[in-house]
Amino acid sequence: MRLKAGIWVSAYLRRCTVEGAYATLRRRGAEEAGAIFVVVDRLDGQQALFGPAPQSEIGDDGVERLWTRMHAEDWLDPPSISARLQREIAFDPDIWIIDVEDRAGRNFLDLASGA
């Protein structure tokens, strides 16, 4: 059984705080199973967007959720990230969006092998 999105988000926000990063919930989605997107901001004008990995990437290694970078480049400018998030919201209005500010660009996510 998979953790509810709301519980996972709460735990992730707590983890970011413990690691010394500042994380906030920008958009609350569906409590049970809304898709979650994480924006990592290095505070230098560069950001990265992470979202759920495709089901084909998920193995049997016991990881609750796997993530992938939602763009080919390592880092993008904030308007590019915002535009992508607007497309995601238009597709699924029940998404969660978490903002993480970390000068080192750490994401604290379990990334799929190709991410």
CSV table of N, CA and C in Angstrom, one decimal:
chain,number,residue,atom,x,y,z
A,1,MET,N,0.8,-1.2,0.0
A,1,MET,CA,0.0,0.0,0.0
A,1,MET,C,0.9,1.3,0.0
A,2,ARG,N,0.6,2.2,-0.8
A,2,ARG,CA,1.3,3.4,-1.0
A,2,ARG,C,0.9,4.5,0.0
A,3,LEU,N,1.8,5.2,0.5
A,3,LEU,CA,1.5,6.4,1.4
A,3,LEU,C,0.6,7.4,0.7
A,4,LYS,N,-0.3,8.0,1.4
A,4,LYS,CA,-1.1,9.0,0.9
A,4,LYS,C,-0.2,10.2,0.6
A,5,ALA,N,-0.5,11.0,-0.5
A,5,ALA,CA,0.3,12.1,-0.9
A,5,ALA,C,0.5,13.1,0.2
A,6,GLY,N,-0.5,13.4,1.0
A,6,GLY,CA,-0.4,14.4,2.0
A,6,GLY,C,0.6,14.0,3.1
A,7,ILE,N,0.6,12.7,3.4
A,7,ILE,CA,1.6,12.2,4.4
A,7,ILE,C,3.0,12.3,3.9
A,8,TRP,N,3.2,11.8,2.6
A,8,TRP,CA,4.5,11.9,2.0
A,8,TRP,C,5.0,13.3,2.0
A,9,VAL,N,4.2,14.3,1.6
A,9,VAL,CA,4.6,15.7,1.5
A,9,VAL,C,5.0,16.2,2.9
A,10,SER,N,4.3,15.9,3.9
A,10,SER,CA,4.6,16.3,5.3
A,10,SER,C,6.0,15.8,5.7
A,11,ALA,N,6.2,14.5,5.4
A,11,ALA,CA,7.5,13.9,5.8
A,11,ALA,C,8.6,14.5,5.0
A,12,TYR,N,8.4,14.8,3.7
A,12,TYR,CA,9.4,15.4,2.8
A,12,TYR,C,9.8,16.8,3.3
A,13,LEU,N,8.8,17.6,3.7
A,13,LEU,CA,9.0,19.0,4.2
A,13,LEU,C,9.9,18.9,5.4
A,14,ARG,N,9.6,18.0,6.3
A,14,ARG,CA,10.3,17.8,7.5
A,14,ARG,C,11.8,17.4,7.2
A,15,ARG,N,11.9,16.5,6.3
A,15,ARG,CA,13.3,16.0,5.9
A,15,ARG,C,14.1,17.2,5.4
A,16,CYS,N,13.6,18.0,4.5
A,16,CYS,CA,14.3,19.2,4.0
A,16,CYS,C,14.7,20.1,5.1
A,17,THR,N,13.9,20.3,6.1
A,17,THR,CA,14.2,21.2,7.3
A,17,THR,C,15.3,20.6,8.1
A,18,VAL,N,15.3,19.3,8.3
A,18,VAL,CA,16.3,18.6,9.1
A,18,VAL,C,17.7,18.7,8.3
A,19,GLU,N,17.7,18.7,7.0
A,19,GLU,CA,18.9,18.7,6.2
A,19,GLU,C,19.4,20.2,6.0
A,20,GLY,N,18.6,21.2,6.5
A,20,GLY,CA,19.1,22.5,6.5
A,20,GLY,C,18.6,23.3,5.2
A,21,ALA,N,17.7,22.8,4.5
A,21,ALA,CA,17.1,23.4,3.3
A,21,ALA,C,15.7,24.1,3.8
A,22,TYR,N,15.3,25.1,3.0
A,22,TYR,CA,14.1,25.7,3.3
A,22,TYR,C,13.1,25.2,2.3
A,23,ALA,N,12.0,24.6,2.8
A,23,ALA,CA,11.0,24.0,1.9
A,23,ALA,C,9.6,24.5,2.3
A,24,THR,N,8.8,24.8,1.3
A,24,THR,CA,7.4,25.2,1.5
A,24,THR,C,6.5,24.5,0.5
A,25,LEU,N,5.3,24.4,0.9
A,25,LEU,CA,4.2,23.9,0.1
A,25,LEU,C,3.6,25.0,-0.7
A,26,ARG,N,3.8,25.0,-2.0
A,26,ARG,CA,3.2,26.1,-2.8
A,26,ARG,C,1.8,25.8,-3.2
A,27,ARG,N,1.5,24.5,-3.5
A,27,ARG,CA,0.1,24.1,-3.9
A,27,ARG,C,-0.2,22.8,-3.3
A,28,ARG,N,-1.4,22.8,-2.7
A,28,ARG,CA,-1.9,21.5,-2.1
A,28,ARG,C,-2.8,20.8,-3.1
A,29,GLY,N,-2.5,19.5,-3.3
A,29,GLY,CA,-3.2,18.7,-4.2
A,29,GLY,C,-4.2,17.8,-3.6
A,30,ALA,N,-4.6,16.7,-4.3
A,30,ALA,CA,-5.5,15.7,-3.8
A,30,ALA,C,-4.8,14.9,-2.6
A,31,GLU,N,-5.4,14.9,-1.5
A,31,GLU,CA,-4.8,14.3,-0.3
A,31,GLU,C,-4.5,12.8,-0.5
A,32,GLU,N,-5.3,12.1,-1.2
A,32,GLU,CA,-5.1,10.6,-1.3
A,32,GLU,C,-4.0,10.3,-2.3
A,33,ALA,N,-4.0,10.8,-3.5
A,33,ALA,CA,-3.0,10.4,-4.5
A,33,ALA,C,-2.7,11.4,-5.5
A,34,GLY,N,-2.7,12.7,-5.2
A,34,GLY,CA,-2.3,13.7,-6.2
A,34,GLY,C,-0.8,13.6,-6.5
A,35,ALA,N,-0.5,13.8,-7.8
A,35,ALA,CA,0.9,13.8,-8.2
A,35,ALA,C,1.7,15.0,-7.5
A,36,ILE,N,2.9,14.7,-7.2
A,36,ILE,CA,3.7,15.7,-6.5
A,36,ILE,C,4.9,16.1,-7.4
A,37,PHE,N,5.1,17.4,-7.4
A,37,PHE,CA,6.2,18.0,-8.2
A,37,PHE,C,7.1,18.8,-7.2
A,38,VAL,N,8.4,18.7,-7.3
A,38,VAL,CA,9.3,19.4,-6.4
A,38,VAL,C,10.2,20.4,-7.3
A,39,VAL,N,10.2,21.6,-6.9
A,39,VAL,CA,11.0,22.6,-7.6
A,39,VAL,C,12.2,22.9,-6.6
A,40,VAL,N,13.4,22.7,-7.1
A,40,VAL,CA,14.6,23.0,-6.3
A,40,VAL,C,15.2,24.3,-6.9
A,41,ASP,N,15.4,25.2,-6.0
A,41,ASP,CA,15.9,26.5,-6.4
A,41,ASP,C,17.3,26.7,-5.7
A,42,ARG,N,18.3,26.9,-6.5
A,42,ARG,CA,19.7,27.1,-6.0
A,42,ARG,C,19.9,28.6,-5.5
A,43,LEU,N,18.9,29.4,-5.6
A,43,LEU,CA,19.0,30.8,-5.2
A,43,LEU,C,20.0,31.6,-6.0
A,44,ASP,N,20.3,31.2,-7.2
A,44,ASP,CA,21.2,31.9,-8.1
A,44,ASP,C,20.5,32.1,-9.5
A,45,GLY,N,19.2,32.0,-9.5
A,45,GLY,CA,18.5,32.2,-10.8
A,45,GLY,C,18.3,30.9,-11.5
A,46,GLN,N,18.7,29.8,-10.9
A,46,GLN,CA,18.6,28.5,-11.6
A,46,GLN,C,17.7,27.5,-10.8
A,47,GLN,N,16.8,26.8,-11.4
A,47,GLN,CA,16.0,25.8,-10.8
A,47,GLN,C,15.9,24.5,-11.5
A,48,ALA,N,15.5,23.5,-10.8
A,48,ALA,CA,15.2,22.2,-11.4
A,48,ALA,C,13.8,21.7,-11.0
A,49,LEU,N,13.2,21.0,-11.8
A,49,LEU,CA,11.8,20.4,-11.5
A,49,LEU,C,11.9,18.9,-11.6
A,50,PHE,N,11.4,18.3,-10.5
A,50,PHE,CA,11.3,16.9,-10.4
A,50,PHE,C,9.9,16.4,-10.2
A,51,GLY,N,9.6,15.3,-10.9
A,51,GLY,CA,8.2,14.8,-10.8
A,51,GLY,C,8.3,13.3,-10.7
A,52,PRO,N,7.1,12.6,-10.6
A,52,PRO,CA,7.1,11.2,-10.5
A,52,PRO,C,7.7,10.5,-11.7
A,53,ALA,N,8.5,9.5,-11.4
A,53,ALA,CA,9.1,8.7,-12.5
A,53,ALA,C,8.1,7.9,-13.2
A,54,PRO,N,8.3,7.5,-14.4
A,54,PRO,CA,7.3,6.7,-15.1
A,54,PRO,C,7.3,5.3,-14.4
A,55,GLN,N,6.1,4.7,-14.5
A,55,GLN,CA,6.0,3.4,-13.9
A,55,GLN,C,7.0,2.3,-14.3
A,56,SER,N,7.5,2.5,-15.5
A,56,SER,CA,8.5,1.5,-16.0
A,56,SER,C,9.8,1.6,-15.3
A,57,GLU,N,10.1,2.7,-14.6
A,57,GLU,CA,11.3,3.0,-13.9
A,57,GLU,C,11.2,2.4,-12.5
A,58,ILE,N,10.0,2.1,-12.0
A,58,ILE,CA,9.9,1.7,-10.6
A,58,ILE,C,10.1,0.2,-10.5
A,59,GLY,N,11.1,-0.1,-9.6
A,59,GLY,CA,11.5,-1.5,-9.4
A,59,GLY,C,10.9,-2.1,-8.1
A,60,ASP,N,11.5,-3.2,-7.7
A,60,ASP,CA,11.0,-3.8,-6.4
A,60,ASP,C,12.1,-3.6,-5.4
A,61,ASP,N,12.7,-2.5,-5.3
A,61,ASP,CA,13.8,-2.2,-4.3
A,61,ASP,C,13.3,-1.7,-3.0
A,62,GLY,N,12.0,-1.6,-2.8
A,62,GLY,CA,11.4,-1.1,-1.6
A,62,GLY,C,11.3,0.4,-1.5
A,63,VAL,N,11.6,1.1,-2.5
A,63,VAL,CA,11.5,2.6,-2.5
A,63,VAL,C,10.0,3.0,-2.7
A,64,GLU,N,9.5,3.8,-1.9
A,64,GLU,CA,8.1,4.2,-1.9
A,64,GLU,C,7.7,5.0,-3.2
A,65,ARG,N,8.6,5.9,-3.5
A,65,ARG,CA,8.4,6.8,-4.7
A,65,ARG,C,9.7,7.0,-5.4
A,66,LEU,N,9.7,7.0,-6.7
A,66,LEU,CA,10.9,7.4,-7.5
A,66,LEU,C,10.6,8.6,-8.3
A,67,TRP,N,11.7,9.4,-8.5
A,67,TRP,CA,11.5,10.7,-9.1
A,67,TRP,C,12.4,10.8,-10.3
A,68,THR,N,12.1,11.8,-11.2
A,68,THR,CA,12.9,12.0,-12.3
A,68,THR,C,12.9,13.5,-12.6
A,69,ARG,N,14.0,14.0,-13.2
A,69,ARG,CA,14.1,15.4,-13.6
A,69,ARG,C,13.2,15.6,-14.8
A,70,MET,N,12.4,16.6,-14.8
A,70,MET,CA,11.4,16.8,-15.8
A,70,MET,C,11.9,17.6,-17.0
A,71,HIS,N,13.2,17.7,-17.1
A,71,HIS,CA,13.8,18.4,-18.3
A,71,HIS,C,15.2,17.9,-18.5
A,72,ALA,N,15.6,18.0,-19.8
A,72,ALA,CA,16.9,17.5,-20.2
A,72,ALA,C,18.1,18.3,-19.6
A,73,GLU,N,18.0,19.6,-19.4
A,73,GLU,CA,19.0,20.4,-18.9
A,73,GLU,C,19.2,20.2,-17.4
A,74,ASP,N,20.4,20.4,-16.9
A,74,ASP,CA,20.5,20.3,-15.4
A,74,ASP,C,19.7,21.3,-14.7
A,75,TRP,N,19.8,22.6,-15.1
A,75,TRP,CA,19.1,23.7,-14.5
A,75,TRP,C,18.4,24.6,-15.5
A,76,LEU,N,17.3,25.2,-15.1
A,76,LEU,CA,16.5,26.1,-16.0
A,76,LEU,C,16.3,27.4,-15.3
A,77,ASP,N,15.8,28.4,-16.0
A,77,ASP,CA,15.4,29.6,-15.4
A,77,ASP,C,14.0,29.5,-14.8
A,78,PRO,N,13.6,30.3,-13.8
A,78,PRO,CA,12.3,30.1,-13.2
A,78,PRO,C,11.1,30.3,-14.1
A,79,PRO,N,11.1,31.2,-15.1
A,79,PRO,CA,10.0,31.2,-16.0
A,79,PRO,C,9.7,29.9,-16.8
A,80,SER,N,10.8,29.2,-17.1
A,80,SER,CA,10.6,27.9,-17.8
A,80,SER,C,10.0,26.9,-16.9
A,81,ILE,N,10.4,26.9,-15.6
A,81,ILE,CA,9.8,25.9,-14.6
A,81,ILE,C,8.3,26.3,-14.4
A,82,SER,N,8.0,27.6,-14.3
A,82,SER,CA,6.6,28.0,-14.1
A,82,SER,C,5.7,27.6,-15.2
A,83,ALA,N,6.2,27.8,-16.5
A,83,ALA,CA,5.5,27.4,-17.6
A,83,ALA,C,5.2,25.9,-17.6
A,84,ARG,N,6.2,25.1,-17.3
A,84,ARG,CA,5.9,23.6,-17.2
A,84,ARG,C,4.9,23.3,-16.2
A,85,LEU,N,5.0,23.9,-15.0
A,85,LEU,CA,4.0,23.6,-13.9
A,85,LEU,C,2.6,24.1,-14.4
A,86,GLN,N,2.5,25.1,-15.1
A,86,GLN,CA,1.1,25.6,-15.6
A,86,GLN,C,0.6,24.5,-16.5
A,87,ARG,N,1.4,23.9,-17.3
A,87,ARG,CA,0.9,22.8,-18.2
A,87,ARG,C,0.5,21.6,-17.4
A,88,GLU,N,1.3,21.3,-16.4
A,88,GLU,CA,0.9,20.2,-15.5
A,88,GLU,C,-0.4,20.4,-14.8
A,89,ILE,N,-0.6,21.7,-14.3
A,89,ILE,CA,-1.9,22.0,-13.6
A,89,ILE,C,-3.1,21.9,-14.6
A,90,ALA,N,-2.9,22.4,-15.8
A,90,ALA,CA,-3.9,22.3,-16.8
A,90,ALA,C,-4.3,20.8,-17.1
A,91,PHE,N,-3.3,19.9,-17.1
A,91,PHE,CA,-3.5,18.5,-17.3
A,91,PHE,C,-4.2,17.9,-16.1
A,92,ASP,N,-3.7,18.2,-14.9
A,92,ASP,CA,-4.2,17.6,-13.7
A,92,ASP,C,-4.2,18.6,-12.5
A,93,PRO,N,-5.4,19.2,-12.3
A,93,PRO,CA,-5.5,20.3,-11.2
A,93,PRO,C,-5.3,19.8,-9.8
A,94,ASP,N,-5.1,18.5,-9.6
A,94,ASP,CA,-4.9,17.9,-8.2
A,94,ASP,C,-3.5,17.7,-7.8
A,95,ILE,N,-2.5,18.4,-8.5
A,95,ILE,CA,-1.1,18.2,-8.2
A,95,ILE,C,-0.7,19.0,-7.0
A,96,TRP,N,0.4,18.5,-6.4
A,96,TRP,CA,1.0,19.2,-5.3
A,96,TRP,C,2.3,19.8,-5.8
A,97,ILE,N,2.7,21.0,-5.3
A,97,ILE,CA,3.9,21.6,-5.7
A,97,ILE,C,4.7,22.0,-4.5
A,98,ILE,N,5.9,21.5,-4.3
A,98,ILE,CA,6.8,21.9,-3.2
A,98,ILE,C,8.0,22.7,-3.7
A,99,ASP,N,8.3,23.8,-3.1
A,99,ASP,CA,9.5,24.6,-3.4
A,99,ASP,C,10.5,24.3,-2.3
A,100,VAL,N,11.8,24.0,-2.8
A,100,VAL,CA,12.9,23.8,-1.9
A,100,VAL,C,14.0,24.8,-2.3
A,101,GLU,N,14.5,25.5,-1.3
A,101,GLU,CA,15.6,26.5,-1.6
A,101,GLU,C,16.8,25.9,-0.9
A,102,ASP,N,17.8,25.6,-1.7
A,102,ASP,CA,19.0,25.0,-1.2
A,102,ASP,C,20.2,25.5,-2.1
A,103,ARG,N,21.1,26.2,-1.6
A,103,ARG,CA,22.2,26.7,-2.4
A,103,ARG,C,23.0,25.6,-3.1
A,104,ALA,N,23.1,24.5,-2.5
A,104,ALA,CA,23.8,23.3,-3.1
A,104,ALA,C,23.0,22.6,-4.2
A,105,GLY,N,21.7,22.9,-4.3
A,105,GLY,CA,20.8,22.3,-5.2
A,105,GLY,C,20.4,20.8,-4.9
A,106,ARG,N,20.5,20.5,-3.6
A,106,ARG,CA,20.1,19.2,-3.2
A,106,ARG,C,18.6,19.0,-3.3
A,107,ASN,N,18.2,17.8,-3.6
A,107,ASN,CA,16.7,17.5,-3.8
A,107,ASN,C,16.1,16.5,-2.8
A,108,PHE,N,17.0,15.7,-2.1
A,108,PHE,CA,16.5,14.8,-1.1
A,108,PHE,C,15.5,13.8,-1.6
A,109,LEU,N,15.5,13.4,-2.9
A,109,LEU,CA,14.6,12.5,-3.5
A,109,LEU,C,15.3,11.3,-4.0
A,110,ASP,N,14.6,10.2,-4.0
A,110,ASP,CA,15.1,8.9,-4.6
A,110,ASP,C,14.9,9.0,-6.1
A,111,LEU,N,16.0,9.2,-6.8
A,111,LEU,CA,15.9,9.4,-8.3
A,111,LEU,C,15.9,8.1,-9.0
A,112,ALA,N,15.1,8.0,-10.1
A,112,ALA,CA,15.1,6.8,-11.0
A,112,ALA,C,16.5,6.7,-11.6
A,113,SER,N,16.9,5.5,-12.1
A,113,SER,CA,18.3,5.3,-12.6
A,113,SER,C,18.6,6.2,-13.7
A,114,GLY,N,17.7,6.6,-14.6
A,114,GLY,CA,18.0,7.5,-15.7
A,114,GLY,C,17.9,9.0,-15.4
A,115,ALA,N,17.6,9.3,-14.2
A,115,ALA,CA,17.4,10.7,-13.8
A,115,ALA,C,18.7,11.3,-13.5
